[in-house]
mmCIF file of C-alpha atoms in Angstrom:
data_model
loop_
_atom_site.group_PDB
_atom_site.id
_atom_site.type_symbol
_atom_site.label_atom_id
_atom_site.label_comp_id
_atom_site.label_asym_id
_atom_site.label_seq_id
_atom_site.Cartn_x
_atom_site.Cartn_y
_atom_site.Cartn_z
ATOM 1 C CA UNK A 1 -42.788 -19.539 23.088
ATOM 2 C CA UNK A 2 -41.395 -23.091 23.579
ATOM 3 C CA UNK A 3 -41.593 -25.519 26.412
ATOM 4 C CA UNK A 4 -38.255 -26.344 28.246
ATOM 5 C CA UNK A 5 -38.442 -29.820 26.573
ATOM 6 C CA UNK A 6 -38.490 -28.620 23.012
ATOM 7 C CA UNK A 7 -35.488 -26.283 23.513
ATOM 8 C CA UNK A 8 -32.130 -27.537 21.840
ATOM 9 C CA UNK A 9 -28.829 -25.796 22.187
ATOM 10 C CA UNK A 10 -25.617 -26.188 20.112
ATOM 11 C CA UNK A 11 -22.061 -26.512 21.137
ATOM 12 C CA UNK A 12 -20.959 -23.358 19.745
ATOM 13 C CA UNK A 13 -23.706 -21.376 21.339
ATOM 14 C CA UNK A 14 -21.604 -21.584 24.480
ATOM 15 C CA UNK A 15 -18.977 -19.621 22.782
ATOM 16 C CA UNK A 16 -21.130 -16.647 21.795
ATOM 17 C CA UNK A 17 -20.020 -13.144 22.398
ATOM 18 C CA UNK A 18 -21.636 -9.741 21.926
ATOM 19 C CA UNK A 19 -19.167 -6.858 21.982
ATOM 20 C CA UNK A 20 -19.692 -3.806 24.228
ATOM 21 C CA UNK A 21 -20.391 -0.922 22.009
ATOM 22 C CA UNK A 22 -20.570 2.623 22.981
ATOM 23 C CA UNK A 23 -22.150 5.679 21.340
ATOM 24 C CA UNK A 24 -21.897 5.558 17.464
ATOM 25 C CA UNK A 25 -23.917 6.985 14.589
ATOM 26 C CA UNK A 26 -26.998 9.177 14.591
ATOM 27 C CA UNK A 27 -29.832 8.353 12.241
ATOM 28 C CA UNK A 28 -33.358 9.771 10.690
ATOM 29 C CA UNK A 29 -37.081 8.914 9.786
ATOM 30 C CA UNK A 30 -39.567 10.332 7.425
ATOM 31 C CA UNK A 31 -42.408 12.496 8.226
ATOM 32 C CA UNK A 32 -46.186 12.253 8.038
ATOM 33 C CA UNK A 33 -49.404 12.189 10.265
ATOM 34 C CA UNK A 34 -49.346 14.955 12.652
ATOM 35 C CA UNK A 35 -52.101 13.323 14.897
ATOM 36 C CA UNK A 36 -49.825 10.181 15.566
ATOM 37 C CA UNK A 37 -46.947 12.611 16.246
ATOM 38 C CA UNK A 38 -48.902 14.561 18.827
ATOM 39 C CA UNK A 39 -49.945 11.272 20.535
ATOM 40 C CA UNK A 40 -46.277 10.248 20.939
ATOM 41 C CA UNK A 41 -45.264 13.695 22.289
ATOM 42 C CA UNK A 42 -47.977 13.841 24.887
ATOM 43 C CA UNK A 43 -47.266 10.543 26.436
ATOM 44 C CA UNK A 44 -44.170 8.394 27.229
ATOM 45 C CA UNK A 45 -44.911 4.703 26.632
ATOM 46 C CA UNK A 46 -42.470 2.121 27.838
ATOM 47 C CA UNK A 47 -41.669 0.988 24.269
ATOM 48 C CA UNK A 48 -42.362 2.465 20.787
ATOM 49 C CA UNK A 49 -42.261 0.050 17.858
ATOM 50 C CA UNK A 50 -42.420 1.444 14.273
ATOM 51 C CA UNK A 51 -43.377 -1.172 11.663
ATOM 52 C CA UNK A 52 -42.508 -1.012 7.969
ATOM 53 C CA UNK A 53 -42.267 -3.121 4.833
ATOM 54 C CA UNK A 54 -40.528 -3.064 1.507
ATOM 55 C CA UNK A 55 -43.558 -4.096 -0.483
ATOM 56 C CA UNK A 56 -47.371 -3.854 0.052
ATOM 57 C CA UNK A 57 -47.363 -7.491 1.402
ATOM 58 C CA UNK A 58 -44.968 -6.716 4.058
ATOM 59 C CA UNK A 59 -46.990 -3.505 5.032
ATOM 60 C CA UNK A 60 -50.107 -5.608 5.302
ATOM 61 C CA UNK A 61 -48.252 -7.803 7.887
ATOM 62 C CA UNK A 62 -47.191 -4.482 9.679
ATOM 63 C CA UNK A 63 -50.889 -3.326 9.848
ATOM 64 C CA UNK A 64 -52.125 -6.583 10.993
ATOM 65 C CA UNK A 65 -49.521 -6.853 13.742
ATOM 66 C CA UNK A 66 -50.372 -3.324 15.015
ATOM 67 C CA UNK A 67 -54.135 -4.011 14.927
ATOM 68 C CA UNK A 68 -53.733 -7.123 16.946
ATOM 69 C CA UNK A 69 -51.110 -5.873 19.299
ATOM 70 C CA UNK A 70 -49.258 -9.116 18.428
ATOM 71 C CA UNK A 71 -45.693 -8.188 19.430
ATOM 72 C CA UNK A 72 -44.665 -8.562 23.005
ATOM 73 C CA UNK A 73 -41.804 -7.811 25.149
ATOM 74 C CA UNK A 74 -40.475 -10.573 27.539
ATOM 75 C CA UNK A 75 -41.158 -8.463 30.654
ATOM 76 C CA UNK A 76 -44.741 -7.676 29.318
ATOM 77 C CA UNK A 77 -44.175 -4.041 29.453
ATOM 78 C CA UNK A 78 -46.379 -1.582 27.376
ATOM 79 C CA UNK A 79 -45.677 -1.494 23.744
ATOM 80 C CA UNK A 80 -47.027 1.340 21.233
ATOM 81 C CA UNK A 81 -47.372 0.525 17.677
ATOM 82 C CA UNK A 82 -47.074 2.765 14.731
ATOM 83 C CA UNK A 83 -47.003 1.740 11.031
ATOM 84 C CA UNK A 84 -44.593 3.868 9.071
ATOM 85 C CA UNK A 85 -44.896 6.588 7.989
ATOM 86 C CA UNK A 86 -47.454 7.513 10.757
ATOM 87 C CA UNK A 87 -44.921 9.599 12.635
ATOM 88 C CA UNK A 88 -44.289 13.203 11.894
ATOM 89 C CA UNK A 89 -41.884 14.016 14.524
ATOM 90 C CA UNK A 90 -40.141 10.768 15.596
ATOM 91 C CA UNK A 91 -39.258 10.086 19.301
ATOM 92 C CA UNK A 92 -35.615 10.547 18.708
ATOM 93 C CA UNK A 93 -33.201 13.336 17.856
ATOM 94 C CA UNK A 94 -32.196 11.668 14.674
ATOM 95 C CA UNK A 95 -33.982 8.423 14.227
ATOM 96 C CA UNK A 96 -33.357 5.762 11.637
ATOM 97 C CA UNK A 97 -34.187 6.771 8.059
ATOM 98 C CA UNK A 98 -36.575 3.926 7.301
ATOM 99 C CA UNK A 99 -37.131 5.027 3.535
ATOM 100 C CA UNK A 100 -33.585 5.228 2.838
ATOM 101 C CA UNK A 101 -32.710 1.761 4.162
ATOM 102 C CA UNK A 102 -35.885 0.166 2.280
ATOM 103 C CA UNK A 103 -34.869 1.974 -0.990
ATOM 104 C CA UNK A 104 -31.427 0.510 -0.824
ATOM 105 C CA UNK A 105 -32.577 -2.931 -0.064
ATOM 106 C CA UNK A 106 -32.665 -5.299 -2.798
ATOM 107 C CA UNK A 107 -33.301 -8.726 -1.221
ATOM 108 C CA UNK A 108 -36.113 -11.299 -1.737
ATOM 109 C CA UNK A 109 -36.562 -12.196 1.868
ATOM 110 C CA UNK A 110 -34.063 -10.775 4.463
ATOM 111 C CA UNK A 111 -34.654 -7.246 5.915
ATOM 112 C CA UNK A 112 -37.924 -6.660 4.042
ATOM 113 C CA UNK A 113 -40.124 -6.537 7.220
ATOM 114 C CA UNK A 114 -38.598 -3.805 9.365
ATOM 115 C CA UNK A 115 -39.140 -2.840 13.025
ATOM 116 C CA UNK A 116 -37.484 0.363 14.439
ATOM 117 C CA UNK A 117 -37.308 1.706 17.959
ATOM 118 C CA UNK A 118 -35.715 4.871 19.457
ATOM 119 C CA UNK A 119 -34.898 2.681 22.627
ATOM 120 C CA UNK A 120 -35.186 -0.968 23.415
ATOM 121 C CA UNK A 121 -33.810 -3.120 26.262
ATOM 122 C CA UNK A 122 -32.794 -5.645 23.553
ATOM 123 C CA UNK A 123 -33.477 -5.923 19.798
ATOM 124 C CA UNK A 124 -32.586 -9.647 20.171
ATOM 125 C CA UNK A 125 -35.428 -10.134 22.734
ATOM 126 C CA UNK A 126 -37.842 -8.537 20.388
ATOM 127 C CA UNK A 127 -37.152 -10.905 17.479
ATOM 128 C CA UNK A 128 -36.466 -14.048 19.710
ATOM 129 C CA UNK A 129 -39.623 -13.495 21.780
ATOM 130 C CA UNK A 130 -41.903 -12.799 18.779
ATOM 131 C CA UNK A 131 -40.241 -15.282 16.297
ATOM 132 C CA UNK A 132 -43.507 -17.082 15.428
ATOM 133 C CA UNK A 133 -45.304 -13.822 14.839
ATOM 134 C CA UNK A 134 -42.760 -12.462 12.478
ATOM 135 C CA UNK A 135 -41.920 -13.359 8.841
ATOM 136 C CA UNK A 136 -38.725 -15.039 8.431
ATOM 137 C CA UNK A 137 -36.131 -12.527 7.622
ATOM 138 C CA UNK A 138 -37.867 -9.788 9.722
ATOM 139 C CA UNK A 139 -35.376 -7.294 11.370
ATOM 140 C CA UNK A 140 -35.621 -5.051 14.424
ATOM 141 C CA UNK A 141 -33.270 -2.170 14.962
ATOM 142 C CA UNK A 142 -33.000 0.370 17.780
ATOM 143 C CA UNK A 143 -30.992 3.620 18.217
ATOM 144 C CA UNK A 144 -30.230 2.791 21.866
ATOM 145 C CA UNK A 145 -30.290 -0.604 23.512
ATOM 146 C CA UNK A 146 -30.110 -0.742 27.362
ATOM 147 C CA UNK A 147 -30.021 -4.524 28.071
ATOM 148 C CA UNK A 148 -27.903 -5.943 25.018
ATOM 149 C CA UNK A 149 -27.025 -9.481 25.513
ATOM 150 C CA UNK A 150 -23.680 -10.891 25.823
ATOM 151 C CA UNK A 151 -21.707 -14.086 26.849
ATOM 152 C CA UNK A 152 -22.342 -15.565 30.298
ATOM 153 C CA UNK A 153 -25.420 -13.347 30.517
ATOM 154 C CA UNK A 154 -23.396 -10.180 30.614
ATOM 155 C CA UNK A 155 -25.368 -6.954 29.873
ATOM 156 C CA UNK A 156 -23.966 -4.515 27.492
ATOM 157 C CA UNK A 157 -25.052 -0.901 27.235
ATOM 158 C CA UNK A 158 -25.256 0.141 23.644
ATOM 159 C CA UNK A 159 -25.878 3.880 23.285
ATOM 160 C CA UNK A 160 -26.785 5.891 20.121
ATOM 161 C CA UNK A 161 -24.473 5.675 17.286
ATOM 162 C CA UNK A 162 -24.123 1.959 17.032
ATOM 163 C CA UNK A 163 -25.872 0.066 14.386
ATOM 164 C CA UNK A 164 -27.969 -2.311 16.659
ATOM 165 C CA UNK A 165 -30.079 -4.912 14.925
ATOM 166 C CA UNK A 166 -31.353 -8.649 15.238
ATOM 167 C CA UNK A 167 -33.155 -10.657 12.592
ATOM 168 C CA UNK A 168 -34.895 -14.102 12.031
ATOM 169 C CA UNK A 169 -33.560 -16.969 10.123
ATOM 170 C CA UNK A 170 -35.171 -20.559 9.980
ATOM 171 C CA UNK A 171 -32.993 -23.436 9.133
ATOM 172 C CA UNK A 172 -33.635 -27.336 8.645
ATOM 173 C CA UNK A 173 -30.211 -28.808 9.404
ATOM 174 C CA UNK A 174 -28.963 -28.208 12.990
ATOM 175 C CA UNK A 175 -25.312 -29.417 12.228
ATOM 176 C CA UNK A 176 -24.794 -26.208 10.283
ATOM 177 C CA UNK A 177 -26.548 -23.771 12.701
ATOM 178 C CA UNK A 178 -23.210 -23.065 14.614
ATOM 179 C CA UNK A 179 -21.634 -22.005 11.278
ATOM 180 C CA UNK A 180 -24.180 -19.313 10.628
ATOM 181 C CA UNK A 181 -22.310 -16.748 12.783
ATOM 182 C CA UNK A 182 -19.407 -16.999 10.486
ATOM 183 C CA UNK A 183 -21.620 -16.265 7.394
ATOM 184 C CA UNK A 184 -23.054 -13.160 9.215
ATOM 185 C CA UNK A 185 -19.579 -12.028 10.079
ATOM 186 C CA UNK A 186 -18.375 -12.233 6.523
ATOM 187 C CA UNK A 187 -21.557 -10.438 5.358
ATOM 188 C CA UNK A 188 -20.731 -7.467 7.327
ATOM 189 C CA UNK A 189 -17.128 -7.257 6.240
ATOM 190 C CA UNK A 190 -18.106 -7.709 2.642
ATOM 191 C CA UNK A 191 -20.872 -5.057 3.047
ATOM 192 C CA UNK A 192 -18.462 -2.545 4.201
ATOM 193 C CA UNK A 193 -16.021 -3.395 1.498
ATOM 194 C CA UNK A 194 -18.806 -2.825 -1.034
ATOM 195 C CA UNK A 195 -19.757 0.655 0.425
ATOM 196 C CA UNK A 196 -16.062 1.770 0.298
ATOM 197 C CA UNK A 197 -15.789 0.563 -3.434
ATOM 198 C CA UNK A 198 -18.902 2.075 -4.452
ATOM 199 C CA UNK A 199 -17.948 5.518 -2.950
ATOM 200 C CA UNK A 200 -14.356 5.507 -4.000
ATOM 201 C CA UNK A 201 -13.003 5.125 -0.447
ATOM 202 C CA UNK A 202 -10.026 3.272 0.757
ATOM 203 C CA UNK A 203 -10.940 -0.052 2.230
ATOM 204 C CA UNK A 204 -11.275 -0.384 5.835
ATOM 205 C CA UNK A 205 -9.568 -3.654 7.068
ATOM 206 C CA UNK A 206 -12.414 -4.952 9.153
ATOM 207 C CA UNK A 207 -11.507 -8.416 10.175
ATOM 208 C CA UNK A 208 -13.077 -11.373 11.784
ATOM 209 C CA UNK A 209 -11.877 -12.651 15.266
ATOM 210 C CA UNK A 210 -13.169 -16.143 15.916
ATOM 211 C CA UNK A 211 -15.763 -17.034 16.677
ATOM 212 C CA UNK A 212 -17.908 -13.856 16.403
ATOM 213 C CA UNK A 213 -16.141 -10.570 16.952
ATOM 214 C CA UNK A 214 -15.272 -7.916 14.362
ATOM 215 C CA UNK A 215 -11.880 -6.035 14.676
ATOM 216 C CA UNK A 216 -10.500 -2.914 13.118
ATOM 217 C CA UNK A 217 -6.909 -1.688 13.673
ATOM 218 C CA UNK A 218 -6.517 -4.196 16.374
ATOM 219 C CA UNK A 219 -9.609 -3.201 18.392
ATOM 220 C CA UNK A 220 -13.093 -4.432 18.733
ATOM 221 C CA UNK A 221 -15.487 -2.695 16.491
ATOM 222 C CA UNK A 222 -18.534 -5.130 16.474
ATOM 223 C CA UNK A 223 -19.859 -8.428 17.424
ATOM 224 C CA UNK A 224 -22.575 -11.137 16.640
ATOM 225 C CA UNK A 225 -24.685 -13.146 18.864
ATOM 226 C CA UNK A 226 -26.747 -16.137 17.689
ATOM 227 C CA UNK A 227 -29.250 -18.116 19.693
ATOM 228 C CA UNK A 228 -31.613 -20.923 18.221
ATOM 229 C CA UNK A 229 -34.631 -22.966 19.571
ATOM 230 C CA UNK A 230 -36.285 -26.101 17.831
ATOM 231 C CA UNK A 231 -39.670 -26.272 16.946
ATOM 232 C CA UNK A 232 -41.912 -28.351 14.502
ATOM 233 C CA UNK A 233 -38.500 -29.792 13.110
ATOM 234 C CA UNK A 234 -37.137 -26.395 12.134
ATOM 235 C CA UNK A 235 -34.355 -24.299 13.840
ATOM 236 C CA UNK A 236 -35.397 -20.934 14.755
ATOM 237 C CA UNK A 237 -32.498 -18.724 14.869
ATOM 238 C CA UNK A 238 -32.275 -15.084 16.056
ATOM 239 C CA UNK A 239 -29.164 -13.301 15.106
ATOM 240 C CA UNK A 240 -28.021 -10.116 16.804
ATOM 241 C CA UNK A 241 -25.352 -7.662 15.519
ATOM 242 C CA UNK A 242 -23.697 -4.611 17.036
ATOM 243 C CA UNK A 243 -21.493 -2.359 14.978
ATOM 244 C CA UNK A 244 -19.743 0.777 16.089
ATOM 245 C CA UNK A 245 -20.319 3.299 13.167
ATOM 246 C CA UNK A 246 -19.764 6.827 14.503
ATOM 247 C CA UNK A 247 -18.077 6.818 18.016
ATOM 248 C CA UNK A 248 -14.505 7.317 18.629
ATOM 249 C CA UNK A 249 -14.503 5.862 22.296
ATOM 250 C CA UNK A 250 -13.955 3.656 24.100
ATOM 251 C CA UNK A 251 -12.173 1.778 21.053
ATOM 252 C CA UNK A 252 -12.806 2.499 17.564
ATOM 253 C CA UNK A 253 -15.401 3.118 14.973
ATOM 254 C CA UNK A 254 -15.761 3.002 11.211
ATOM 255 C CA UNK A 255 -16.120 6.785 10.705
ATOM 256 C CA UNK A 256 -13.039 7.616 12.910
ATOM 257 C CA UNK A 257 -10.771 5.355 10.876
ATOM 258 C CA UNK A 258 -12.303 6.613 7.610
ATOM 259 C CA UNK A 259 -11.499 10.167 8.502
ATOM 260 C CA UNK A 260 -7.784 9.159 9.178
ATOM 261 C CA UNK A 261 -7.434 7.421 5.753
ATOM 262 C CA UNK A 262 -9.543 9.542 3.439
ATOM 263 C CA UNK A 263 -10.148 13.261 2.666
ATOM 264 C CA UNK A 264 -13.688 12.349 1.160
ATOM 265 C CA UNK A 265 -16.621 13.918 2.895
ATOM 266 C CA UNK A 266 -18.462 10.530 2.964
ATOM 267 C CA UNK A 267 -19.722 9.259 6.381
ATOM 268 C CA UNK A 268 -20.890 5.686 6.849
ATOM 269 C CA UNK A 269 -24.476 5.515 7.894
ATOM 270 C CA UNK A 270 -26.426 2.775 9.681
ATOM 271 C CA UNK A 271 -28.859 2.707 6.897
ATOM 272 C CA UNK A 272 -26.381 2.095 4.031
ATOM 273 C CA UNK A 273 -24.501 -0.506 6.291
ATOM 274 C CA UNK A 274 -27.742 -2.423 7.128
ATOM 275 C CA UNK A 275 -29.060 -2.529 3.547
ATOM 276 C CA UNK A 276 -25.566 -3.536 2.275
ATOM 277 C CA UNK A 277 -25.414 -6.260 4.849
ATOM 278 C CA UNK A 278 -28.646 -7.832 3.926
ATOM 279 C CA UNK A 279 -28.016 -7.545 0.220
ATOM 280 C CA UNK A 280 -24.716 -9.478 0.874
ATOM 281 C CA UNK A 281 -26.012 -11.724 3.532
ATOM 282 C CA UNK A 282 -28.829 -13.053 1.303
ATOM 283 C CA UNK A 283 -26.336 -14.095 -1.362
ATOM 284 C CA UNK A 284 -23.859 -15.577 1.054
ATOM 285 C CA UNK A 285 -26.437 -17.438 2.950
ATOM 286 C CA UNK A 286 -27.857 -19.009 -0.289
ATOM 287 C CA UNK A 287 -24.458 -20.278 -1.090
ATOM 288 C CA UNK A 288 -23.872 -21.565 2.428
ATOM 289 C CA UNK A 289 -27.291 -23.469 2.367
ATOM 290 C CA UNK A 290 -26.872 -25.051 -1.089
ATOM 291 C CA UNK A 291 -23.237 -25.617 -1.291
ATOM 292 C CA UNK A 292 -22.054 -25.745 2.352
ATOM 293 C CA UNK A 293 -19.534 -23.543 4.186
ATOM 294 C CA UNK A 294 -16.823 -24.825 1.867
ATOM 295 C CA UNK A 295 -17.981 -22.492 -0.786
ATOM 296 C CA UNK A 296 -17.098 -19.485 1.618
ATOM 297 C CA UNK A 297 -14.074 -20.816 3.261
ATOM 298 C CA UNK A 298 -11.487 -19.067 1.053
ATOM 299 C CA UNK A 299 -13.073 -15.658 1.441
ATOM 300 C CA UNK A 300 -13.503 -16.337 5.155
ATOM 301 C CA UNK A 301 -10.016 -17.096 5.699
ATOM 302 C CA UNK A 302 -8.882 -13.993 3.760
ATOM 303 C CA UNK A 303 -10.969 -12.059 6.204
ATOM 304 C CA UNK A 304 -10.177 -13.567 9.619
ATOM 305 C CA UNK A 305 -7.250 -12.865 11.986
ATOM 306 C CA UNK A 306 -6.099 -16.528 12.696
ATOM 307 C CA UNK A 307 -4.403 -18.419 9.623
ATOM 308 C CA UNK A 308 -1.123 -19.691 11.084
ATOM 309 C CA UNK A 309 -1.647 -18.136 14.584
ATOM 310 C CA UNK A 310 0.163 -19.839 17.382
ATOM 311 C CA UNK A 311 -1.869 -20.400 20.453
ATOM 312 C CA UNK A 312 -1.244 -22.100 23.822
ATOM 313 C CA UNK A 313 -3.714 -25.078 24.816
ATOM 314 C CA UNK A 314 -3.927 -26.416 28.206
ATOM 315 C CA UNK A 315 -4.378 -30.018 29.042
ATOM 316 C CA UNK A 316 -4.403 -31.956 32.358
ATOM 317 C CA UNK A 317 -1.740 -34.504 33.015
ATOM 318 C CA UNK A 318 -2.648 -36.119 36.237
ATOM 319 C CA UNK A 319 -2.709 -33.354 38.750
ATOM 320 C CA UNK A 320 -0.713 -30.986 36.630
ATOM 321 C CA UNK A 321 -1.868 -28.657 33.831
ATOM 322 C CA UNK A 322 0.401 -28.837 30.734
ATOM 323 C CA UNK A 323 0.601 -26.149 28.134
ATOM 324 C CA UNK A 324 1.249 -26.842 24.527
ATOM 325 C CA UNK A 325 1.654 -24.630 21.458
ATOM 326 C CA UNK A 326 -0.331 -25.518 18.318
ATOM 327 C CA UNK A 327 -0.645 -23.497 15.004
ATOM 328 C CA UNK A 328 -4.370 -22.549 13.747
ATOM 329 C CA UNK A 329 -5.137 -24.092 10.112
ATOM 330 C CA UNK A 330 -8.711 -23.216 9.588
ATOM 331 C CA UNK A 331 -11.997 -24.465 10.912
ATOM 332 C CA UNK A 332 -13.323 -27.955 11.464
ATOM 333 C CA UNK A 333 -16.819 -29.192 10.045
ATOM 334 C CA UNK A 334 -18.497 -28.400 13.396
ATOM 335 C CA UNK A 335 -17.070 -24.852 13.385
ATOM 336 C CA UNK A 336 -14.323 -25.057 15.852
ATOM 337 C CA UNK A 337 -10.682 -24.359 15.298
ATOM 338 C CA UNK A 338 -8.513 -26.781 13.428
ATOM 339 C CA UNK A 339 -5.059 -26.758 14.542
ATOM 340 C CA UNK A 340 -1.830 -28.673 14.301
ATOM 341 C CA UNK A 341 0.482 -29.352 17.216
ATOM 342 C CA UNK A 342 4.409 -29.482 17.261
ATOM 343 C CA UNK A 343 3.991 -33.294 16.977
ATOM 344 C CA UNK A 344 2.043 -32.860 13.714
ATOM 345 C CA UNK A 345 -1.065 -34.055 15.410
ATOM 346 C CA UNK A 346 -4.248 -32.532 14.179
ATOM 347 C CA UNK A 347 -6.575 -31.373 16.889
ATOM 348 C CA UNK A 348 -9.842 -29.276 17.425
ATOM 349 C CA UNK A 349 -9.728 -26.428 19.769
ATOM 350 C CA UNK A 350 -12.705 -25.645 22.033
ATOM 351 C CA UNK A 351 -12.989 -22.542 24.624
ATOM 352 C CA UNK A 352 -13.076 -23.526 28.174
ATOM 353 C CA UNK A 353 -16.190 -21.553 28.686
ATOM 354 C CA UNK A 354 -14.484 -19.463 31.435
ATOM 355 C CA UNK A 355 -12.179 -17.049 29.710
ATOM 356 C CA UNK A 356 -13.657 -13.845 28.185
ATOM 357 C CA UNK A 357 -10.876 -14.196 25.550
ATOM 358 C CA UNK A 358 -11.522 -17.239 23.723
ATOM 359 C CA UNK A 359 -7.831 -17.735 22.804
ATOM 360 C CA UNK A 360 -7.011 -18.031 26.595
ATOM 361 C CA UNK A 361 -7.827 -21.321 28.182
ATOM 362 C CA UNK A 362 -8.340 -23.373 24.749
ATOM 363 C CA UNK A 363 -8.899 -27.152 25.274
ATOM 364 C CA UNK A 364 -7.368 -29.485 22.745
ATOM 365 C CA UNK A 365 -9.222 -32.382 21.456
ATOM 366 C CA UNK A 366 -7.277 -34.732 18.999
ATOM 367 C CA UNK A 367 -8.938 -35.828 15.740
#
């Protein structure tokens, strides 16, 4: 999509992580045209993409993309297109319920154009590779993801049961792009709180681990990956999210913890969480763009794990590596950790780029 010369990366992108997620929730789609269903049953294409929209305008985009075969995969493998609800028997045991998601969605931009696939190498690759073909705010979700992207080019298997999705954002100010992952993290935790409140459930204490992991009961339950490119004086951001909804191994999932804390029969669904996420994200994103991250800081610090946390930083003193203890105070304007040392010197903490755990091998830079 872009020449190498037009690509621009950001400092925090070196810090991105995508959590390994395994088998969570099972979804569902609506029924219609038998002819389309039979065509899908009789053949096994490399990739199936089902296109849908909240309004007639988005549905027209879906029809145009299908007729032009406009969306491609990075490896140029075959793609089969269907416009929802063309499929009578979807190619998945319990596929995503597109109608339920769109009905619960109340946004003006984000999530309104929707792509679903029963299986993809990576939802992130779909939106990033086709960024210029898709409307801003378009989302791609999959039941199973075989080549989810992670830090240092790690590949994460993401079987059925996870909420796996990626979406597009376009921004003008490159200085705040690294902060976007924090807004996304906050929107996820706030969406889960809202669902609990709406259904009279006890709150699940999903917390943010800097920079882009989600934790529940001390274990990873999800993660965020943001990448960006620069074109025509705009920053094109592709954001990917993975969230364990209904799997109990290898770590934890929302429904397992809910069963332990509530006698209610309610179960979290991917459709409810995805719609609640976009409803929250659009509100928080508008605050972020118009008022800065400062407007969200108080809520963010209530949700993250790190206020007052004492961590060890490593510094070279000649040939020796010296370890010092500092206390985390918050975030710097650039999105790194703000900390204070035992000498009361304020500093900015950066990952060393080598450790999988960001809180090992932190590097201190004095402010």
